[in-house]
XYZ file of C-alpha atoms in Angstrom:
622
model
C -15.380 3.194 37.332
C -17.829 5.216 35.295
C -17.009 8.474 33.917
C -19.205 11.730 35.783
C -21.773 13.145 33.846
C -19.044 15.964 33.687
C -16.239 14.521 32.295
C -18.535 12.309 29.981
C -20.282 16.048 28.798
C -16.704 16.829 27.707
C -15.153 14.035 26.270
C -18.549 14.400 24.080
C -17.226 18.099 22.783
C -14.255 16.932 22.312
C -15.187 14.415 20.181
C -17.243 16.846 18.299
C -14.039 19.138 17.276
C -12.273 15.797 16.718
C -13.934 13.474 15.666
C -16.392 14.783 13.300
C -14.745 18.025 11.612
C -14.249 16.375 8.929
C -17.502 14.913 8.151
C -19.090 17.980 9.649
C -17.799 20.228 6.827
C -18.440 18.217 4.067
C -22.457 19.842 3.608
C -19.797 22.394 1.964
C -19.498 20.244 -1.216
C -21.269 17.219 -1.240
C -24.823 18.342 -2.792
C -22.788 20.156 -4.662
C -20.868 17.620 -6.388
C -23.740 15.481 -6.964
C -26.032 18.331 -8.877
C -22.904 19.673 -10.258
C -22.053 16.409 -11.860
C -24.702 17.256 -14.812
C -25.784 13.689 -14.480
C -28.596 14.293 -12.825
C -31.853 16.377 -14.099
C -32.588 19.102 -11.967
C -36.212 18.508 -11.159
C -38.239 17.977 -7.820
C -38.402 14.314 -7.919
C -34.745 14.021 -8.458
C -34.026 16.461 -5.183
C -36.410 14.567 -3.366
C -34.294 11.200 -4.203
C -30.510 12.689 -3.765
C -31.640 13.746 -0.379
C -33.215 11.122 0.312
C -30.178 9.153 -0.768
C -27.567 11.023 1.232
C -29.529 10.466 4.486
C -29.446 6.920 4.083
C -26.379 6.714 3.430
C -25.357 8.631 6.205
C -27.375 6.372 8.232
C -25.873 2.890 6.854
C -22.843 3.262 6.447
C -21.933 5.798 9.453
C -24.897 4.888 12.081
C -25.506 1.589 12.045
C -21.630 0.218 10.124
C -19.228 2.439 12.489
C -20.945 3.681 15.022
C -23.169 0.270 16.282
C -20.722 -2.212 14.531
C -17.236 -1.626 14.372
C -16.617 0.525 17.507
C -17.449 -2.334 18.850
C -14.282 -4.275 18.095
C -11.855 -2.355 20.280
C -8.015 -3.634 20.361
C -7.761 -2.990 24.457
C -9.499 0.275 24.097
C -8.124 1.436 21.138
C -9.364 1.634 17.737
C -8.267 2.250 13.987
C -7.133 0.464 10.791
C -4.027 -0.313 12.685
C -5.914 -1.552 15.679
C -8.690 -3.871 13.386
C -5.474 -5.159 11.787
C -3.931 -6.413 14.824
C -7.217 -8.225 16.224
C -7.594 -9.480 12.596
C -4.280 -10.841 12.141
C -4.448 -12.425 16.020
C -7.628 -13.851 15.167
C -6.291 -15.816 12.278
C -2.635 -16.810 13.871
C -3.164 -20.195 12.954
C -3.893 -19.693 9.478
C -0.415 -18.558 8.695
C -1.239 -17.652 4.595
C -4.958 -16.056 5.005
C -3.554 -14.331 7.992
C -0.043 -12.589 5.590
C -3.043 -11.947 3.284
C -4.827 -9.507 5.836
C -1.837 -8.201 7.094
C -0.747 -7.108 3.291
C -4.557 -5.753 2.673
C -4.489 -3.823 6.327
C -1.153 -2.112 5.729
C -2.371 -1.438 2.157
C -5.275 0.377 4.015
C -3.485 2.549 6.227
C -1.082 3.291 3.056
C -4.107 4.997 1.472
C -4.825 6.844 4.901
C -1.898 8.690 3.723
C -3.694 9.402 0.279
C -6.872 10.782 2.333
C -4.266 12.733 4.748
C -3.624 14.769 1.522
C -6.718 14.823 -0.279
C -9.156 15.813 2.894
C -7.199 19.386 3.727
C -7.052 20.085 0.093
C -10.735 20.031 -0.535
C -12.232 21.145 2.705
C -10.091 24.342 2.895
C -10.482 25.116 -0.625
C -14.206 24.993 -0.328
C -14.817 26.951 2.475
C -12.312 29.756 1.126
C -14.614 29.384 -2.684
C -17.198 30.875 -0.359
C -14.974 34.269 -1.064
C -16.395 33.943 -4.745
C -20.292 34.180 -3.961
C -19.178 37.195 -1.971
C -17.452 39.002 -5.103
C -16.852 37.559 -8.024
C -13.365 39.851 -7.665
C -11.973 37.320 -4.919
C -11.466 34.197 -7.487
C -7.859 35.033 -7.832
C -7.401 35.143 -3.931
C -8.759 31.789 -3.638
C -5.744 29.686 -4.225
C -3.163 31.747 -2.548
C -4.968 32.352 0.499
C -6.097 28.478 0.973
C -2.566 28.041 0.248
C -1.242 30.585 3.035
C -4.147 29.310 5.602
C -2.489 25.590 4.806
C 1.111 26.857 5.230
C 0.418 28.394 9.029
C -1.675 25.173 10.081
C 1.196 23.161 9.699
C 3.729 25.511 11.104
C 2.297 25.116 14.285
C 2.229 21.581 14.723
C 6.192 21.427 16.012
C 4.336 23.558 18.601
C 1.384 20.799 19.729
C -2.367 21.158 19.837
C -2.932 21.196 23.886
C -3.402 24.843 23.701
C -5.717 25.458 20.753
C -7.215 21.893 21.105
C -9.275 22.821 23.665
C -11.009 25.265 21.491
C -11.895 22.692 18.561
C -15.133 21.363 20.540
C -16.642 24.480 21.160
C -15.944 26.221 17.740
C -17.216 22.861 15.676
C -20.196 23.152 18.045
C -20.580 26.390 16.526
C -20.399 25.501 13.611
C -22.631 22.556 14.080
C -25.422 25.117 15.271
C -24.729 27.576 12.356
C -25.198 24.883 9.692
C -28.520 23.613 11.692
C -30.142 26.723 11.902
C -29.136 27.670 8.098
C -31.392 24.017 7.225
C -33.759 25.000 9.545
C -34.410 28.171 7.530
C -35.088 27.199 4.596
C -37.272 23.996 5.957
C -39.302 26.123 7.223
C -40.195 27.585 3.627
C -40.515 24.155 2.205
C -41.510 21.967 4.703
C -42.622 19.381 2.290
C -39.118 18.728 1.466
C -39.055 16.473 4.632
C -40.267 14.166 3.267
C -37.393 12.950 0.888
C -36.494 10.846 4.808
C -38.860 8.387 3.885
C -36.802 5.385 1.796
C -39.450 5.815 -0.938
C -37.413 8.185 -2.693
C -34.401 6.905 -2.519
C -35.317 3.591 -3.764
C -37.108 4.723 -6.805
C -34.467 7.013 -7.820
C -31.848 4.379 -8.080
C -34.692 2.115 -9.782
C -35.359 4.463 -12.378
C -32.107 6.208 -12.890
C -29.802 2.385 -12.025
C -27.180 4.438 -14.601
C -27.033 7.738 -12.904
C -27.485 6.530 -9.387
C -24.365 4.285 -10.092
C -22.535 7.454 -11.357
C -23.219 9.747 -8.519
C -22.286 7.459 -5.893
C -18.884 8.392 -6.597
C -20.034 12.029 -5.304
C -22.853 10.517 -2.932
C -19.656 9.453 -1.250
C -18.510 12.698 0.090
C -21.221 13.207 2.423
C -19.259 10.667 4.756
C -15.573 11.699 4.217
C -14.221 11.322 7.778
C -16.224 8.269 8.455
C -13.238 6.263 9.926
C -11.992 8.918 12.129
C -14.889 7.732 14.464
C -13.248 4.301 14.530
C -9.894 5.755 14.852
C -10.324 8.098 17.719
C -11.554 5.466 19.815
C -8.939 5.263 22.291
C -9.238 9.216 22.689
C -12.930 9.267 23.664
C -14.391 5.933 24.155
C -17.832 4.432 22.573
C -20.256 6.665 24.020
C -19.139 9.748 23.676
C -18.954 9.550 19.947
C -21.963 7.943 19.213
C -23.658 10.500 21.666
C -22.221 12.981 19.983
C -23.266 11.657 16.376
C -26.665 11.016 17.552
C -27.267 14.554 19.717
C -25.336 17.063 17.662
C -23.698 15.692 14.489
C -26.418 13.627 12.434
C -29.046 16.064 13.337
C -26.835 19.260 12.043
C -25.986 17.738 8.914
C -29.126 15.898 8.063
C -31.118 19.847 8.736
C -27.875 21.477 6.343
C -28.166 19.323 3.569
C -32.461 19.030 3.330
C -31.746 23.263 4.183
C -30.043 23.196 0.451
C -32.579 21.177 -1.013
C -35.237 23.340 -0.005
C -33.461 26.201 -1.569
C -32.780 24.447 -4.739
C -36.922 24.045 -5.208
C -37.243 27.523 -4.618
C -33.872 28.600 -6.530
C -32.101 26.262 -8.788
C -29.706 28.551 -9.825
C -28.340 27.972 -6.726
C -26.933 24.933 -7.370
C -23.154 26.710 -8.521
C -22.853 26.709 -4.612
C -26.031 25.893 -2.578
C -24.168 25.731 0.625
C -23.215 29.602 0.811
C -26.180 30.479 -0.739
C -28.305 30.134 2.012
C -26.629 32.528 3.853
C -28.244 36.329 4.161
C -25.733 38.809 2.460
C -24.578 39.814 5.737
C -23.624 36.401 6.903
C -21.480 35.887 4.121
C -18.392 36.983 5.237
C -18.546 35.288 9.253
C -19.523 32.424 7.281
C -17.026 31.931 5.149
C -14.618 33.039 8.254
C -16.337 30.038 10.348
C -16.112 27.620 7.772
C -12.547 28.010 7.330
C -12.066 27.677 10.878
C -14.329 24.379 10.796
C -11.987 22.479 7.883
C -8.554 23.597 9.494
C -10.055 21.910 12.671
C -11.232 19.051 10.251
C -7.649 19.233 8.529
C -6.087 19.139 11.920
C -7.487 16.347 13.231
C -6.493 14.251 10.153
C -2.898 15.687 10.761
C -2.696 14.072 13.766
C -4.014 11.405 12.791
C -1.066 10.771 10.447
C 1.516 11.367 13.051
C -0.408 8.495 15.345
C -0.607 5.952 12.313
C 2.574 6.357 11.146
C 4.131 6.289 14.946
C 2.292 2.718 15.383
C 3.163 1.246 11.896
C 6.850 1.987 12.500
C 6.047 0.401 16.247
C 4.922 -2.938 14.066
C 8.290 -2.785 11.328
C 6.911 -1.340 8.637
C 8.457 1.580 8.472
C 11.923 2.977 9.677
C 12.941 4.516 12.765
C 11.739 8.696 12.295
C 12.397 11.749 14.019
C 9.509 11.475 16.706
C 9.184 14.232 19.275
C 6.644 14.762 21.838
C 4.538 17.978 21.994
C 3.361 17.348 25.481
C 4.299 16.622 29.060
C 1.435 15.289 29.751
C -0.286 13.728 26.877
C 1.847 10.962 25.442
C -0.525 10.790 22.399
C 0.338 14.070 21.520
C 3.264 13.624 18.755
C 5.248 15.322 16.030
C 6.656 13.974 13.296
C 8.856 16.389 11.177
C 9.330 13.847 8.261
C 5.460 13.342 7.778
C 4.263 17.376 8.323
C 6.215 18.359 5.413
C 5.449 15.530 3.014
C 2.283 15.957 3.592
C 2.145 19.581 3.139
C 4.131 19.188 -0.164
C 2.237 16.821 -1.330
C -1.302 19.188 -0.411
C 0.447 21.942 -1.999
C 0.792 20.180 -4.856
C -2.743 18.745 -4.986
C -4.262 22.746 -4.251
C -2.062 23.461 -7.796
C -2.905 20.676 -9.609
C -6.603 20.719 -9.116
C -7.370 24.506 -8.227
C -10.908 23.636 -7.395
C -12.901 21.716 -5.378
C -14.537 20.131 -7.599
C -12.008 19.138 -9.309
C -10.462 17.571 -6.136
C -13.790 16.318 -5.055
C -13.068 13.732 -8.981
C -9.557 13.232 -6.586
C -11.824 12.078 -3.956
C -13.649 8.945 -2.844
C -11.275 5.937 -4.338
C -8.989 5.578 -1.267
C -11.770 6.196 1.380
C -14.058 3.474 -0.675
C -11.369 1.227 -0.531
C -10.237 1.639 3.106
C -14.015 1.019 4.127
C -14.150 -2.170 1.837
C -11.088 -3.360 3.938
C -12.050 -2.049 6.980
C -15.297 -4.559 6.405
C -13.418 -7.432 5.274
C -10.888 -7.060 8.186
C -14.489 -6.686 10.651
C -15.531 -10.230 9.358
C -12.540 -11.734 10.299
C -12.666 -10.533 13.782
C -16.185 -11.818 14.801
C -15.709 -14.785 12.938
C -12.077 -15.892 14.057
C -11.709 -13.698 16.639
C -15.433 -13.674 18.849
C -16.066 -17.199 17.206
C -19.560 -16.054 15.944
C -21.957 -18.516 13.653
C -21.021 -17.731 10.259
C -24.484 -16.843 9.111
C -24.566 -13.823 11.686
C -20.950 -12.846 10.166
C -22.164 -12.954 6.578
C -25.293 -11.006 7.751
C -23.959 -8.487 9.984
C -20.445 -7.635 7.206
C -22.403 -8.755 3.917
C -24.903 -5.914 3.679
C -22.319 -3.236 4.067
C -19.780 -4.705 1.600
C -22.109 -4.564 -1.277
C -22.937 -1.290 -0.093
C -18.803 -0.560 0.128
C -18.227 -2.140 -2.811
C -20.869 -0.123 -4.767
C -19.332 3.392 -3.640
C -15.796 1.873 -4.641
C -16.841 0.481 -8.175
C -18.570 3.853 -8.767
C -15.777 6.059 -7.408
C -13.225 3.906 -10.158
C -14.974 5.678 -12.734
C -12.983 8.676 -11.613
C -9.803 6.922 -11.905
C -8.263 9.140 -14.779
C -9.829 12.420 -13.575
C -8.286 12.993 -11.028
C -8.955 9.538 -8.745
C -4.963 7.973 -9.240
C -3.636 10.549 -7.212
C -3.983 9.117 -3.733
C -3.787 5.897 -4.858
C -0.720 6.751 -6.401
C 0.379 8.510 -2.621
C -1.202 5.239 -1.092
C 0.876 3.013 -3.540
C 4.120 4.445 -3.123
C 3.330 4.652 0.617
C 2.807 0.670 0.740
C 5.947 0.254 -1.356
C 8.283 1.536 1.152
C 6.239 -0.169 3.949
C 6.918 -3.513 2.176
C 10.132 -2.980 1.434
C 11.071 -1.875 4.579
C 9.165 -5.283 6.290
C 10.783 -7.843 3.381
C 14.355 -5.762 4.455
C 14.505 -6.185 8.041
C 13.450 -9.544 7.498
C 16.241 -10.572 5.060
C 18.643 -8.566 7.197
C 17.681 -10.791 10.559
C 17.739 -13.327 8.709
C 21.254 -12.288 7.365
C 22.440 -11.666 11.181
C 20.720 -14.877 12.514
C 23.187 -17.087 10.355
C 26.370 -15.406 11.398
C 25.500 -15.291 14.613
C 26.932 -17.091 17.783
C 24.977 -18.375 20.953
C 25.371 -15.952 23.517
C 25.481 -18.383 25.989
C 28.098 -20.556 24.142
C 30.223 -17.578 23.303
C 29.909 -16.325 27.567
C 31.131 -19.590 28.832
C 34.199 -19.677 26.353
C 35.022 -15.654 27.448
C 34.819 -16.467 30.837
C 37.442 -19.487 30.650
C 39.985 -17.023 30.817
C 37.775 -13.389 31.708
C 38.711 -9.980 30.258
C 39.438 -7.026 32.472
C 36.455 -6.225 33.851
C 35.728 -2.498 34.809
C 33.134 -0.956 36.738
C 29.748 -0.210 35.818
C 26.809 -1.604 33.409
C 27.164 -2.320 29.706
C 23.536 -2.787 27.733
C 24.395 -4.242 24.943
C 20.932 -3.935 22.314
C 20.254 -7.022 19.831
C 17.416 -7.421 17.387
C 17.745 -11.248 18.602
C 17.889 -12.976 21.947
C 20.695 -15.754 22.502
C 22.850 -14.366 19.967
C 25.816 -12.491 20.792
C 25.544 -8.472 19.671
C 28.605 -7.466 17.338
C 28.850 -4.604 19.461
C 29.932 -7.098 22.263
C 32.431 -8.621 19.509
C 33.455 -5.315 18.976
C 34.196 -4.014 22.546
C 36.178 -7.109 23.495
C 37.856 -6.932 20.101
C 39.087 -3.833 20.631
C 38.221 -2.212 23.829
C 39.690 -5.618 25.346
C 37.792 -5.502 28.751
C 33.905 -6.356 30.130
C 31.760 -4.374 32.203
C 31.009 -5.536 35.774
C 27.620 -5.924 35.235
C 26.248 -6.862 31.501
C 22.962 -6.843 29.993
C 21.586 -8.015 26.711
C 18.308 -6.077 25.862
C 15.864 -6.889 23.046
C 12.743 -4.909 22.544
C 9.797 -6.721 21.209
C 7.109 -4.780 19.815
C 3.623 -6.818 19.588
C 0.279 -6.244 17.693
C -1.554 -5.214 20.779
C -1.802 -1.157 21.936
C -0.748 -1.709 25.103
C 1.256 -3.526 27.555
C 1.479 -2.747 31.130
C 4.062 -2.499 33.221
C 3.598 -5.773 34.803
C 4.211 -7.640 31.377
C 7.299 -4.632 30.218
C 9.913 -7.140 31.375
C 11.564 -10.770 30.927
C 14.336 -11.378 32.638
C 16.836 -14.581 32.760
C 20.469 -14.705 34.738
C 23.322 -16.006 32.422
C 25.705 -16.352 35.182
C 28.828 -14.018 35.712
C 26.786 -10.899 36.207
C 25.347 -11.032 32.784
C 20.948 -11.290 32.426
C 19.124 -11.240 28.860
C 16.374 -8.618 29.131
C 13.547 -8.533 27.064
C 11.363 -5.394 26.441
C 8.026 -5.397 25.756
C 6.097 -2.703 24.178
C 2.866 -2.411 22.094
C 2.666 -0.604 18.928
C 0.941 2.838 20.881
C 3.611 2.238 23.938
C 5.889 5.017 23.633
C 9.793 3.250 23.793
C 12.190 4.207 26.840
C 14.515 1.454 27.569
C 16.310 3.372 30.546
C 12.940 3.850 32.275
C 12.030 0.222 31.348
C 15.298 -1.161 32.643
C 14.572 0.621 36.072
C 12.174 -2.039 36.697
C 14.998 -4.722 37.427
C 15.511 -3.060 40.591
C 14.850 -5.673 43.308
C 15.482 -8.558 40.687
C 19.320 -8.475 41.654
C 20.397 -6.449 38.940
C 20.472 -2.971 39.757
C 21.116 -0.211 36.690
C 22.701 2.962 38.041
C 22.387 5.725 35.025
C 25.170 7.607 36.142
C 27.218 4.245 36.218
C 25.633 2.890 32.728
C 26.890 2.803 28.981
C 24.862 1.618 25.990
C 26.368 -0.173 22.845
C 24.510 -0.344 19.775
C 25.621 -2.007 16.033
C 25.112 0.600 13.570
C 24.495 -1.779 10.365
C 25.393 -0.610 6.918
C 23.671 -2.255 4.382
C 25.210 -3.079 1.357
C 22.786 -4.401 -1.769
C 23.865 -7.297 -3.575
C 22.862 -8.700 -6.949
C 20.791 -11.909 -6.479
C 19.381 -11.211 -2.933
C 16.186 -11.851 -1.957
C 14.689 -8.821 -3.268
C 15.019 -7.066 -6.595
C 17.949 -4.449 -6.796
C 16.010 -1.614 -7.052
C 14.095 -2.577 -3.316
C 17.261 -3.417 -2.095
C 18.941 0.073 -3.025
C 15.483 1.744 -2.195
C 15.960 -0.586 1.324
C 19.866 0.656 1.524
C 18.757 4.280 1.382
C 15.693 3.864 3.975
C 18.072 2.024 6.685
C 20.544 4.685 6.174
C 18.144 7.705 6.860
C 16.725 6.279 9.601
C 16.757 8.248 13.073
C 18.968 6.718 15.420
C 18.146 3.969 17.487
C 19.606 5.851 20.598
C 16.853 8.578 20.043
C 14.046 6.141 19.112
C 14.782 4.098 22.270
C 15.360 7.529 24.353
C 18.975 6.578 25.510
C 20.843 9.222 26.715
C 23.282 10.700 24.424
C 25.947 10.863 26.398
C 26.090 7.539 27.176
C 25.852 5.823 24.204
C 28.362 4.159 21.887
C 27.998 2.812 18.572
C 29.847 0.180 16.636
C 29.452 -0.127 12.689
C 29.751 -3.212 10.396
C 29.242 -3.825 6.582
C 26.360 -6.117 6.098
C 25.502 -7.595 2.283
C 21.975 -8.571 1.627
């Protein structure tokens, strides 16, 4: 069924205030950065070519790489690092090594998402607040403060969800999107000539005149498409033709008219080049401006947000990271997630970044290496898929990824030059972020593979209990195991001490799988073990939102009935003890320890009900 011209007309503003916040604010630094650099002489050809370099870049890398090629390679609708990863790693499943290679480089990715998370509300807030300084000088010392207090009350309201203000994000980018076009359109209309820095011309004979300083500025050239991979990510939210509708019809044009708006002043001005954005603003717009622009990057900043509760939610879905608090801000909207845990590191770690690096400029030297290197990745990952995945000739692979790796791999190499002003600070986040991840995979791993030897065959150990049966007593145990066929020491537990079986018995394992989705129809297995007892197996992919009582109410008619009034749930609460000579060194094991024993509950994560549940603990030594 197609969508109505209605419903397609919103999904495309809503992808507007989504989707392209962040990208849509960044005319507030970008130019900026690169004449601000002081690597580049300030004369007419050189505005000519940095314009003209910017809107091809805008045009590669976000036209024809994300918005032709990879929305294109949608995971069952959904897109995202996470999503690319799973059709990646699927594609290669019979290349066991090259395909633990992509895995580690895809988590490492999403790692430096987290980097970005912090860096991205940092610099756009900051920015638009600077505007305060063209105003009056007198507002410099308000700057900080008040970015930090307009930080602080964004994410206090996310325990509260974004339904109700979310519907304003479309319409107030739009806004902004019109304010910025019309501020271009201004000054164009002064300088018309400056138009013509679209032609390639310019572009290409700045770099081959200037191969140094075009190198150089790349690293700020960059900023111009910060929020590039939110159009990939927000694929499931909107679908393909929204977004690129809304890139082609609103987005592009805005920002291409913004930034050749700031040229044209800087021929007519160059002193303007302290802040060209806010200087093309009439005195009296000043103020609304800076008001609007604010507005704009907590929208931006917002979106980002979210987008951190939704990564993290489908990386712990695929083991990487523990169980966390996870609570839903919306009846309706499943998507629509908060994750305690995550809000506050990030805003500590934002906090931090504001104090460290008091400027944007300073931030925008933060800037660049982890979204450089999640592009390169998101590239190589994008080869993978139409090669092993949609089995295309390998020339058309090479030609279709090759181009925009060199081009990927130019921003990164230039943006390393930043390293050590400012540039190891996400990928210090991102770092310690893929730490835990892969401590937390090689953990569980070692642990199952801990439980698997000490375990006993369920269906062994049933046929020896029921030689001479327990007591049985009415009702329905569900017994949860990371395995299947292997008996749960909660069940050892029970009969050890409890000395009596429930009338009706189920062992449940839930499977999560690197796919988004998985339907009702394919939620359950379900085999009989004799004596009233079934092994249940729960399906869920890694956007599927866990509920093993709802789940379980789809055995009804498969002659095993679950009555929740009538049904108790026994878990294994593990404590995990690090040993010297495991398979891991002592400080990931201790690091592992601590991460297994903060995790949230199982009984939340799984949404049993509280009163129903009952846990049984054991020592285990890695």
């Amino acid at each position: 069924m197609h969508p109505t011209k209605s419903s397609s007309a919103a999904l495309t503003l809503a992808a507007i205030g989504v989707v392209y916040g962040d990208i849509g604010t960044s005319v507030l630094y970008a130019l900026k950065e690169v004449f601000g650099s002081g690597h580049v002489p300030f004369t007419q050809a050189n505005i000519y070519g940095i314009l003209s370099i910017l809107f091809w870049t805008l045009t590669v890398i976000v036209s024809l790489k994300y918005v032709v090629l990879v929305l294109r390679a949608d995971n069952n609708g959904e897109g995202g690092l996470v999503a690319m990863l799973a059709l990646a790693s699927q594609a290669v499943k019979d290349k066991p090594h090259l395909r633990n290679i992509l895995l580690a480089m895809g988590i490492f990715g999403t790692s430096l998402f987290y980097g970005d998370g912090v860096i991205t509300p940092a610099i756009s807030v900051l920015s638009a607040v600077e505007g305060l300084e063209v105003v009056s000088p007198h507002f410099k010392q308000g700057v900080i403060p008040l970015t930090l207090l307009v930080l602080f009350c964004l994410f206090v309201v996310q325990k509260r969800g974004t339904g109700g203000i979310g519907r304003f994000f479309g319409p107030i980018t739009l806004v902004w999107m019109a304010s910025i076009a019309v501020l271009g359109m201004s000054h164009i209309v002064g300088h018309p000539e400056i138009l013509w820095a679209l032609s390639p011309h310019h572009a290409l004979g700045f770099m081959l005149h200037q191969p140094g300083t075009s190198f150089i500025i790349l690293g700020a050239v960059v900023l111009c498409v910060t929020g590039a991979e939110a159009l990939y990510a927000d694929l499931g939210h909107f679908g393909k033709r929204p977004i690129r509708i809304a890139w082609f019809a609103v987005v592009m044009p805005a920002l291409v008219l913004n930034y050749f708006g700031q040229g044209a002043l800087l021929l007519a001005n160059p002193d303007a080049v302290k802040n060209p954005f806010y200087m093309m603003a009439p005195a009296w717009a000043l103020l609304p401006l800076v008001g609007l622009a604010t507005m704009a990057t907590v929208i931006a900043s917002q979106a980002l947000i979210t987008g951190a509760f939704s990564v993290t939610k489908q990386v712990i879905q695929l083991g990487y990271l523990p169980r966390l608090n996870i609570l839903h801000t919306s009846v309706r909207d499943t998507g629509q997630i908060y994750i305690p845990f995550v809000n506050w590191g990030l805003f500590v770690a934002i906090v931090l970044a504001v104090v460290m690096f008091r400027s944007s400029s300073n931030l925008a030297a933060a800037y660049g290496i982890a979204v450089t290197l999640d592009m390169l990745i998101t590239t190589v990952l994008t080869f993978f898929v139409l090669r092993y995945g949609w089995r295309y000739p390998l020339a058309l692979c090479l030609g279709a990824t090759g181009c925009f790796f060199a081009i990927d791999l130019a921003f990164f190499s230039s943006n390393l030059l930043k390293l050590f002003q400012g540039g190891w600070f996400p990928l210090l986040i991102g770092g310690a972020v893929f730490t835990l991840m892969m401590t937390w995979k090689r953990g569980r791993s070692l642990l199952n593979d801990k439980l698997r030897s000490d375990a006993i065959d369920l269906g062994s150990f049933l046929e020896a209990v029921f030689v001479s049966p327990p007591t049985r007593v009415e009702g329905t145990a569900v017994f949860l195991s990371a395995e299947t066929g292997v008996v749960p020491n909660a069940l050892l537990h029970n009969l050890k001490h409890n000395k009596v079986l429930h009338a009706q018995n189920l062992f449940v394992t839930v499977h999560n799988h690197e796919v988004p989705w998985i339907g009702l129809d394919r939620r359950l297995q379900i085999e009989p073990l004799g004596h009233d007892c079934w092994q249940v197996v729960i399906h869920y992919g890694f956007k599927n939102d866990p509920d093993v009582p709802r789940a379980l109410q789809l055995l009804r008619g498969h002659g095993c009935d679950v009555e929740p009034m009538t049904t108790s749930y026994f878990l294994s609460r593990d404590t995990v003890i690090p040993s010297m000579g495991g398979g891991m060194a002592p400080w990931r094991e201790k690091l592992f320890a601590q991460m297994h024993r903060n995790a949230s509950a199982a009984a939340d994560f799984l949404h049993l009900p509280n009163n129903a549940v009952v846990e049984l603990g054991s020592k285990i030594e890695l």
